[in-house]
Amino acid sequence: MKNWERNIRKVIPYTPGEQPNEPDMIKLNTNENPYPPSPKVAGRMAQINMDQMRLYPDPAVTDLVHAIAVRYGRKDEQVFVGVGSDDVLAMSFMTFFNSDKPILFPDITYSFYDVWADLLKIPYERPALDDNFHIRKEDYYGENGGIVFPNPNAPTGVAMPLADIEDILQHNQDVIVIVDEAYVDFGAPSALELLDKYENLIVVQTFSKSRSMAGMRIGYAMGNPVLIKYLNDVKYSFNSYTMNRLAIELGVEAVKDEEYFQETLRKIIDTREWTKEQLRKLGFTFEDSKANFIFAAHKSVPAAELFQALREKHIYVRYFNKARINNYLRITIGTREEMEAFTAFLKDYLN
Ligand SMILES: *Cc1c(COP(=O)(O)O)cnc(C)c1O
């Protein structure tokens, strides 16, 4: 090692799902939405004034904050917007998890949490999910420096009842509890309705999955105005202009088109339920998913083998070679046609 290397911060980075780009591919590996953003977004795009790009964007992201606040019946001071929920979560870790006690998150969960904790030198513990991949609320009763979990959980798709989330909040009134609701719109109960009751709750959501805007990078947090202020103070201490002009303007259009949003959700949920039936018939087992993906294992064929066989056909799913989950595939719900092609291939392969 060179001397100058000694004091360099060294981290093991998060590995995002691959982004292949073949014309014939069926991409079911990163939980993107198979439908385009609202047509109102494209309409707005056509009216963008390029000259304005000379100017810095609004550091407070006022218009988008307001549109989100209106959609969720909140005050503007209760909303924080960032560059995808990854940015919102990273800022939240930095702001809220600043204790010597370990933060808690499940052993099987979004694999960015331990990366941020390591990067920011936050101690952590990972209580194990039960054998059916459900969070055990009792594991979150002990002393800790904060709590974060997705609901539904990723990559399992399992949703926690609101009563269990409230139970965790009741046992943890002296730390910040972050509920990562990246997939909540696909059918899980949102913790937003607990916001007025628990001042230490932060709910994080994203435009990447249910609003078809992964490429635009928009995420947001909602919580009490004191927490949102602390979050903004950290953001302004890091980079004032995180949200670009395009993301702000197009984000507003996306959040305003409720009808298109509901229609897209309904299609994905219907296709998910159809896909569950097909997978069961093909010999897969899985916990019930409330997300836009299914986390499934086959009764006889190893997941690693299926992953490769699918890949050769340019059908991409996600495989995690990790303890406890290395026999599972995480399958994003695409269009009905994509899921028909996917299940047809499996039917053929498994016979
Ligand atoms: C996809 C995802 C995110 C982040 O998505 P962004 O595109 O950064 O908004 C956060 N948490 C979980 C659990 C996710 O699956």
Short mmCIF file of C-alpha atoms and ligand atoms in Angstrom, two decimals:
data_model
loop_
_atom_site.label_atom_id
_atom_site.label_comp_id
_atom_site.label_asym_id
_atom_site.label_seq_id
_atom_site.Cartn_x
_atom_site.Cartn_y
_atom_site.Cartn_z
CA MET A 1 0.00 0.00 0.00
CA LYS A 2 1.27 3.48 -0.88
CA ASN A 3 1.56 5.90 2.03
CA TRP A 4 -1.02 8.19 0.56
CA GLU A 5 -3.46 5.31 0.41
CA ARG A 6 -3.43 4.72 4.15
CA ASN A 7 -5.85 7.47 5.06
CA ILE A 8 -8.22 7.05 2.19
CA ARG A 9 -11.78 6.06 3.09
CA LYS A 10 -12.27 2.55 1.78
CA VAL A 11 -15.73 1.08 1.37
CA ILE A 12 -17.35 -1.97 -0.15
CA PRO A 13 -19.96 -0.39 -2.40
CA TYR A 14 -23.55 -1.40 -3.01
CA THR A 15 -23.93 -3.49 -6.17
CA PRO A 16 -26.89 -2.29 -8.23
CA GLY A 17 -28.76 -4.76 -10.43
CA GLU A 18 -27.23 -4.92 -13.88
CA GLN A 19 -28.63 -2.70 -16.61
CA PRO A 20 -28.37 -4.80 -19.77
CA ASN A 21 -29.63 -3.24 -22.97
CA GLU A 22 -30.59 -5.80 -25.58
CA PRO A 23 -33.44 -5.02 -27.94
CA ASP A 24 -35.23 -8.32 -27.27
CA MET A 25 -34.69 -8.45 -23.51
CA ILE A 26 -37.33 -8.98 -20.85
CA LYS A 27 -36.05 -6.97 -17.94
CA LEU A 28 -37.41 -8.23 -14.63
CA ASN A 29 -34.33 -7.60 -12.49
CA THR A 30 -34.50 -4.13 -10.90
CA ASN A 31 -38.17 -3.63 -10.01
CA GLU A 32 -38.74 -0.93 -12.58
CA ASN A 33 -42.25 -0.19 -13.78
CA PRO A 34 -42.99 -1.74 -17.20
CA TYR A 35 -45.26 1.18 -18.15
CA PRO A 36 -44.07 4.64 -19.19
CA PRO A 37 -44.56 7.67 -16.93
CA SER A 38 -47.87 9.54 -17.14
CA PRO A 39 -48.47 11.07 -20.59
CA LYS A 40 -48.75 14.41 -18.76
CA VAL A 41 -45.02 14.09 -18.00
CA ALA A 42 -44.22 13.82 -21.71
CA GLY A 43 -46.56 16.75 -22.36
CA ARG A 44 -44.69 18.91 -19.88
CA MET A 45 -41.35 17.77 -21.27
CA ALA A 46 -42.29 19.21 -24.67
CA GLN A 47 -42.74 22.63 -23.03
CA ILE A 48 -39.47 22.74 -21.11
CA ASN A 49 -37.68 26.05 -21.60
CA MET A 50 -34.03 25.22 -22.31
CA ASP A 51 -32.86 28.76 -21.60
CA GLN A 52 -33.80 28.23 -17.96
CA MET A 53 -31.13 25.56 -17.62
CA ARG A 54 -28.57 28.38 -17.29
CA LEU A 55 -30.05 29.05 -13.90
CA TYR A 56 -29.63 27.01 -10.74
CA PRO A 57 -32.78 25.16 -9.72
CA ASP A 58 -34.85 26.06 -6.65
CA PRO A 59 -32.80 24.69 -3.71
CA ALA A 60 -35.97 24.24 -1.63
CA VAL A 61 -37.70 22.29 -4.45
CA THR A 62 -40.83 24.27 -3.50
CA ASP A 63 -43.14 23.19 -6.32
CA LEU A 64 -42.47 19.48 -6.01
CA VAL A 65 -42.56 19.55 -2.22
CA HIS A 66 -45.93 21.27 -2.45
CA ALA A 67 -47.35 18.84 -5.03
CA ILE A 68 -46.34 15.87 -2.84
CA ALA A 69 -47.72 17.54 0.30
CA VAL A 70 -51.07 18.14 -1.44
CA ARG A 71 -51.23 14.55 -2.73
CA TYR A 72 -50.70 13.13 0.77
CA GLY A 73 -52.69 15.72 2.71
CA ARG A 74 -49.61 17.07 4.52
CA LYS A 75 -48.06 20.47 5.11
CA ASP A 76 -45.13 21.52 2.91
CA GLU A 77 -42.90 21.57 6.02
CA GLN A 78 -43.50 17.83 6.40
CA VAL A 79 -41.93 16.90 3.04
CA PHE A 80 -38.29 16.48 2.02
CA VAL A 81 -37.34 15.65 -1.58
CA GLY A 82 -34.13 14.03 -2.82
CA VAL A 83 -32.40 12.38 -5.78
CA GLY A 84 -34.27 9.09 -5.56
CA SER A 85 -35.07 7.56 -2.21
CA ASP A 86 -31.49 6.26 -2.06
CA ASP A 87 -30.40 9.88 -1.61
CA VAL A 88 -33.22 10.52 0.88
CA LEU A 89 -32.27 7.41 2.86
CA ALA A 90 -28.54 8.24 2.81
CA MET A 91 -29.31 11.77 4.09
CA SER A 92 -31.62 10.26 6.71
CA PHE A 93 -28.95 7.84 7.93
CA MET A 94 -26.54 10.76 8.19
CA THR A 95 -29.05 12.97 10.00
CA PHE A 96 -30.89 10.60 12.30
CA PHE A 97 -28.49 7.77 13.07
CA ASN A 98 -25.84 9.51 15.11
CA SER A 99 -25.73 7.41 18.29
CA ASP A 100 -23.14 5.02 19.75
CA LYS A 101 -25.83 2.35 20.02
CA PRO A 102 -26.43 0.10 17.02
CA ILE A 103 -29.21 0.84 14.59
CA LEU A 104 -31.43 -2.14 13.74
CA PHE A 105 -32.56 -3.54 10.41
CA PRO A 106 -33.41 -7.09 9.29
CA ASP A 107 -30.74 -9.59 8.18
CA ILE A 108 -32.53 -9.97 4.85
CA THR A 109 -33.46 -6.55 3.52
CA TYR A 110 -32.45 -3.79 1.15
CA SER A 111 -28.72 -4.32 0.77
CA PHE A 112 -27.94 -0.62 0.76
CA TYR A 113 -28.57 -0.20 4.52
CA ASP A 114 -25.37 -1.89 5.68
CA VAL A 115 -23.40 -0.05 2.99
CA TRP A 116 -24.55 3.37 4.26
CA ALA A 117 -24.01 2.30 7.86
CA ASP A 118 -20.45 1.20 7.04
CA LEU A 119 -19.75 4.35 5.03
CA LEU A 120 -21.00 6.60 7.84
CA LYS A 121 -19.48 4.43 10.59
CA ILE A 122 -22.86 3.78 12.20
CA PRO A 123 -22.87 0.60 14.31
CA TYR A 124 -25.67 -1.82 13.40
CA GLU A 125 -27.29 -5.13 14.25
CA ARG A 126 -29.39 -7.27 11.96
CA PRO A 127 -32.10 -9.30 13.71
CA ALA A 128 -32.97 -12.36 11.63
CA LEU A 129 -36.30 -12.63 9.83
CA ASP A 130 -38.27 -15.70 10.94
CA ASP A 131 -38.24 -18.86 8.82
CA ASN A 132 -41.05 -17.50 6.65
CA PHE A 133 -39.18 -14.24 6.04
CA HIS A 134 -41.38 -12.18 8.34
CA ILE A 135 -39.99 -9.43 10.59
CA ARG A 136 -40.31 -10.36 14.31
CA LYS A 137 -41.40 -7.16 15.98
CA GLU A 138 -40.05 -8.33 19.37
CA ASP A 139 -36.52 -8.17 17.93
CA TYR A 140 -36.87 -4.39 17.83
CA TYR A 141 -37.70 -3.85 21.51
CA GLY A 142 -34.13 -3.58 22.85
CA GLU A 143 -32.03 -0.44 23.21
CA ASN A 144 -30.86 0.88 19.86
CA GLY A 145 -29.70 3.94 17.95
CA GLY A 146 -32.57 3.93 15.45
CA ILE A 147 -34.54 1.56 13.23
CA VAL A 148 -35.01 1.21 9.49
CA PHE A 149 -36.92 -1.38 7.47
CA PRO A 150 -38.79 -1.46 4.18
CA ASN A 151 -42.50 -2.21 4.11
CA PRO A 152 -43.10 -4.34 2.11
CA ASN A 153 -39.66 -5.73 2.77
CA ALA A 154 -37.21 -6.19 -0.10
CA PRO A 155 -36.33 -8.62 -1.60
CA THR A 156 -39.03 -10.74 0.05
CA GLY A 157 -42.13 -8.68 -0.82
CA VAL A 158 -43.61 -9.47 2.61
CA ALA A 159 -45.68 -6.66 4.14
CA MET A 160 -46.01 -5.99 7.86
CA PRO A 161 -49.42 -5.18 9.33
CA LEU A 162 -49.77 -1.58 10.45
CA ALA A 163 -50.41 -2.77 14.01
CA ASP A 164 -46.92 -4.33 14.10
CA ILE A 165 -45.32 -1.13 12.80
CA GLU A 166 -47.16 0.81 15.47
CA ASP A 167 -46.00 -1.70 18.07
CA ILE A 168 -42.38 -1.10 17.01
CA LEU A 169 -42.97 2.67 17.25
CA GLN A 170 -44.47 2.32 20.71
CA HIS A 171 -41.41 0.45 21.89
CA ASN A 172 -39.04 2.98 20.32
CA GLN A 173 -40.11 6.51 21.18
CA ASP A 174 -36.58 7.76 21.90
CA VAL A 175 -35.04 7.02 18.49
CA ILE A 176 -35.95 7.72 14.88
CA VAL A 177 -37.83 4.96 13.05
CA ILE A 178 -37.61 5.03 9.23
CA VAL A 179 -40.12 3.06 7.20
CA ASP A 180 -38.89 2.67 3.61
CA GLU A 181 -42.05 2.44 1.52
CA ALA A 182 -40.47 2.00 -1.93
CA TYR A 183 -43.15 -0.59 -2.80
CA VAL A 184 -46.06 0.41 -0.59
CA ASP A 185 -48.30 1.55 -3.46
CA PHE A 186 -48.58 -2.01 -4.74
CA GLY A 187 -50.85 -3.03 -1.89
CA ALA A 188 -49.34 -2.67 1.59
CA PRO A 189 -50.68 -0.36 4.32
CA SER A 190 -48.74 2.90 4.58
CA ALA A 191 -47.35 4.13 7.88
CA LEU A 192 -48.28 7.67 6.80
CA GLU A 193 -51.41 7.46 8.89
CA LEU A 194 -49.21 7.09 11.98
CA LEU A 195 -47.33 10.35 11.31
CA ASP A 196 -49.60 12.50 13.45
CA LYS A 197 -49.24 10.14 16.37
CA TYR A 198 -45.48 9.50 16.34
CA GLU A 199 -43.16 12.48 16.03
CA ASN A 200 -40.14 10.18 15.61
CA LEU A 201 -41.43 8.48 12.44
CA ILE A 202 -40.03 9.09 8.96
CA VAL A 203 -41.76 7.57 5.93
CA VAL A 204 -39.70 7.38 2.73
CA GLN A 205 -41.24 6.82 -0.71
CA THR A 206 -40.04 7.03 -4.32
CA PHE A 207 -41.14 7.83 -7.88
CA SER A 208 -38.93 5.00 -9.16
CA LYS A 209 -41.32 2.09 -8.92
CA SER A 210 -45.01 2.99 -8.76
CA ARG A 211 -44.63 6.23 -10.74
CA SER A 212 -42.42 4.81 -13.51
CA MET A 213 -39.66 7.39 -13.05
CA ALA A 214 -36.56 5.46 -11.94
CA GLY A 215 -34.55 7.34 -14.58
CA MET A 216 -35.58 10.75 -13.25
CA ARG A 217 -34.34 10.08 -9.66
CA ILE A 218 -37.01 11.44 -7.32
CA GLY A 219 -37.61 10.26 -3.76
CA TYR A 220 -39.14 11.90 -0.71
CA ALA A 221 -39.53 11.64 3.02
CA MET A 222 -42.46 12.70 5.15
CA GLY A 223 -42.32 13.34 8.86
CA ASN A 224 -42.83 16.00 11.45
CA PRO A 225 -41.49 19.48 10.51
CA VAL A 226 -38.69 19.32 13.10
CA LEU A 227 -37.26 16.14 11.55
CA ILE A 228 -37.67 17.54 8.04
CA LYS A 229 -35.78 20.68 9.08
CA TYR A 230 -32.88 18.61 10.45
CA LEU A 231 -32.84 16.65 7.21
CA ASN A 232 -32.73 19.85 5.15
CA ASP A 233 -29.92 21.25 7.29
CA VAL A 234 -27.79 18.20 6.46
CA LYS A 235 -28.72 18.37 2.79
CA TYR A 236 -27.74 22.07 2.60
CA SER A 237 -24.46 21.19 4.29
CA PHE A 238 -23.71 18.72 1.54
CA ASN A 239 -25.18 19.97 -1.75
CA SER A 240 -27.87 22.67 -1.96
CA TYR A 241 -29.03 21.86 -5.47
CA THR A 242 -29.72 18.16 -5.45
CA MET A 243 -32.90 18.29 -7.55
CA ASN A 244 -32.45 19.46 -11.14
CA ARG A 245 -35.01 21.64 -12.94
CA LEU A 246 -36.29 18.83 -15.13
CA ALA A 247 -36.87 16.47 -12.21
CA ILE A 248 -38.76 19.17 -10.31
CA GLU A 249 -41.04 20.10 -13.22
CA LEU A 250 -41.71 16.58 -14.45
CA GLY A 251 -42.12 15.25 -10.92
CA VAL A 252 -44.94 17.71 -10.31
CA GLU A 253 -46.81 16.41 -13.38
CA ALA A 254 -46.31 12.80 -12.37
CA VAL A 255 -47.67 13.27 -8.87
CA LYS A 256 -50.69 15.21 -10.12
CA ASP A 257 -51.89 12.48 -12.50
CA GLU A 258 -53.71 10.32 -9.96
CA GLU A 259 -55.85 8.54 -12.53
CA TYR A 260 -52.92 7.25 -14.56
CA PHE A 261 -51.13 6.27 -11.33
CA GLN A 262 -54.08 4.18 -10.13
CA GLU A 263 -54.55 2.57 -13.55
CA THR A 264 -50.89 1.53 -13.75
CA LEU A 265 -50.97 0.14 -10.23
CA ARG A 266 -54.08 -1.90 -10.96
CA LYS A 267 -52.50 -3.45 -14.05
CA ILE A 268 -49.33 -4.40 -12.17
CA ILE A 269 -51.24 -5.83 -9.22
CA ASP A 270 -53.47 -7.90 -11.55
CA THR A 271 -50.43 -9.21 -13.40
CA ARG A 272 -48.71 -10.01 -10.10
CA GLU A 273 -51.65 -12.09 -8.92
CA TRP A 274 -51.79 -13.87 -12.30
CA THR A 275 -48.04 -14.55 -12.12
CA LYS A 276 -48.37 -15.99 -8.60
CA GLU A 277 -50.86 -18.57 -9.89
CA GLN A 278 -48.60 -19.53 -12.78
CA LEU A 279 -45.55 -19.85 -10.53
CA ARG A 280 -47.45 -22.07 -8.09
CA LYS A 281 -48.46 -24.37 -10.94
CA LEU A 282 -44.84 -24.54 -12.05
CA GLY A 283 -43.68 -25.73 -8.62
CA PHE A 284 -42.45 -22.50 -7.08
CA THR A 285 -43.01 -21.51 -3.47
CA PHE A 286 -43.01 -17.97 -2.10
CA GLU A 287 -44.39 -15.80 0.64
CA ASP A 288 -47.27 -13.62 -0.42
CA SER A 289 -45.87 -10.47 -2.06
CA LYS A 290 -47.45 -7.02 -1.81
CA ALA A 291 -44.72 -5.47 -3.96
CA ASN A 292 -44.09 -5.33 -7.73
CA PHE A 293 -41.94 -8.45 -7.53
CA ILE A 294 -42.16 -12.03 -6.32
CA PHE A 295 -39.36 -13.73 -4.37
CA ALA A 296 -39.64 -17.39 -5.28
CA ALA A 297 -37.80 -20.71 -4.96
CA HIS A 298 -38.41 -23.79 -7.08
CA LYS A 299 -39.07 -27.12 -5.37
CA SER A 300 -36.37 -28.98 -7.30
CA VAL A 301 -34.35 -26.77 -9.65
CA PRO A 302 -31.75 -24.49 -8.00
CA ALA A 303 -32.28 -20.75 -8.44
CA ALA A 304 -28.73 -20.24 -9.72
CA GLU A 305 -29.43 -22.62 -12.60
CA LEU A 306 -32.75 -20.99 -13.48
CA PHE A 307 -31.13 -17.57 -13.32
CA GLN A 308 -28.52 -18.62 -15.89
CA ALA A 309 -31.02 -20.36 -18.16
CA LEU A 310 -33.28 -17.30 -18.17
CA ARG A 311 -30.34 -15.02 -18.76
CA GLU A 312 -29.29 -16.91 -21.85
CA LYS A 313 -32.76 -16.14 -23.24
CA HIS A 314 -32.25 -12.46 -22.31
CA ILE A 315 -34.81 -12.74 -19.55
CA TYR A 316 -33.23 -10.93 -16.61
CA VAL A 317 -34.29 -11.57 -13.01
CA ARG A 318 -32.31 -10.89 -9.81
CA TYR A 319 -30.35 -13.54 -7.97
CA PHE A 320 -28.59 -12.87 -4.64
CA ASN A 321 -25.82 -15.30 -3.81
CA LYS A 322 -26.20 -14.73 -0.07
CA ALA A 323 -26.86 -16.92 2.96
CA ARG A 324 -30.55 -17.87 3.43
CA ILE A 325 -31.67 -16.52 0.06
CA ASN A 326 -29.36 -18.19 -2.46
CA ASN A 327 -32.11 -20.46 -3.71
CA TYR A 328 -34.50 -17.63 -4.57
CA LEU A 329 -35.14 -15.50 -7.61
CA ARG A 330 -36.54 -12.02 -7.30
CA ILE A 331 -38.84 -11.57 -10.26
CA THR A 332 -40.09 -8.08 -11.10
CA ILE A 333 -43.64 -7.87 -12.44
CA GLY A 334 -43.53 -6.71 -16.06
CA THR A 335 -46.40 -6.35 -18.51
CA ARG A 336 -48.81 -9.24 -18.86
CA GLU A 337 -47.12 -10.13 -22.19
CA GLU A 338 -43.68 -10.18 -20.58
CA MET A 339 -44.90 -12.41 -17.75
CA GLU A 340 -46.53 -14.74 -20.27
CA ALA A 341 -43.21 -15.07 -22.13
CA PHE A 342 -41.39 -15.58 -18.84
CA THR A 343 -43.72 -18.31 -17.56
CA ALA A 344 -43.86 -19.97 -21.00
CA PHE A 345 -40.08 -20.26 -20.96
CA LEU A 346 -40.11 -21.76 -17.45
CA LYS A 347 -42.84 -24.22 -18.38
CA ASP A 348 -40.73 -25.38 -21.26
CA TYR A 349 -37.50 -25.48 -19.26
CA LEU A 350 -38.93 -27.31 -16.25
CA ASN A 351 -40.52 -30.11 -18.33
C1 LIG B 1 -35.67 0.68 -5.14
C2 LIG B 1 -35.52 0.88 -3.67
C3 LIG B 1 -35.11 2.08 -3.10
C4 LIG B 1 -34.54 3.24 -3.85
O1 LIG B 1 -34.99 3.59 -5.02
P1 LIG B 1 -34.69 4.99 -5.66
O2 LIG B 1 -34.70 4.68 -7.11
O3 LIG B 1 -33.38 5.51 -5.18
O4 LIG B 1 -35.83 5.84 -5.23
C5 LIG B 1 -35.10 2.22 -1.74
N1 LIG B 1 -35.46 1.21 -0.94
C6 LIG B 1 -35.83 0.04 -1.44
C7 LIG B 1 -36.21 -1.05 -0.50
C8 LIG B 1 -35.86 -0.17 -2.81
O5 LIG B 1 -36.17 -1.37 -3.29
#
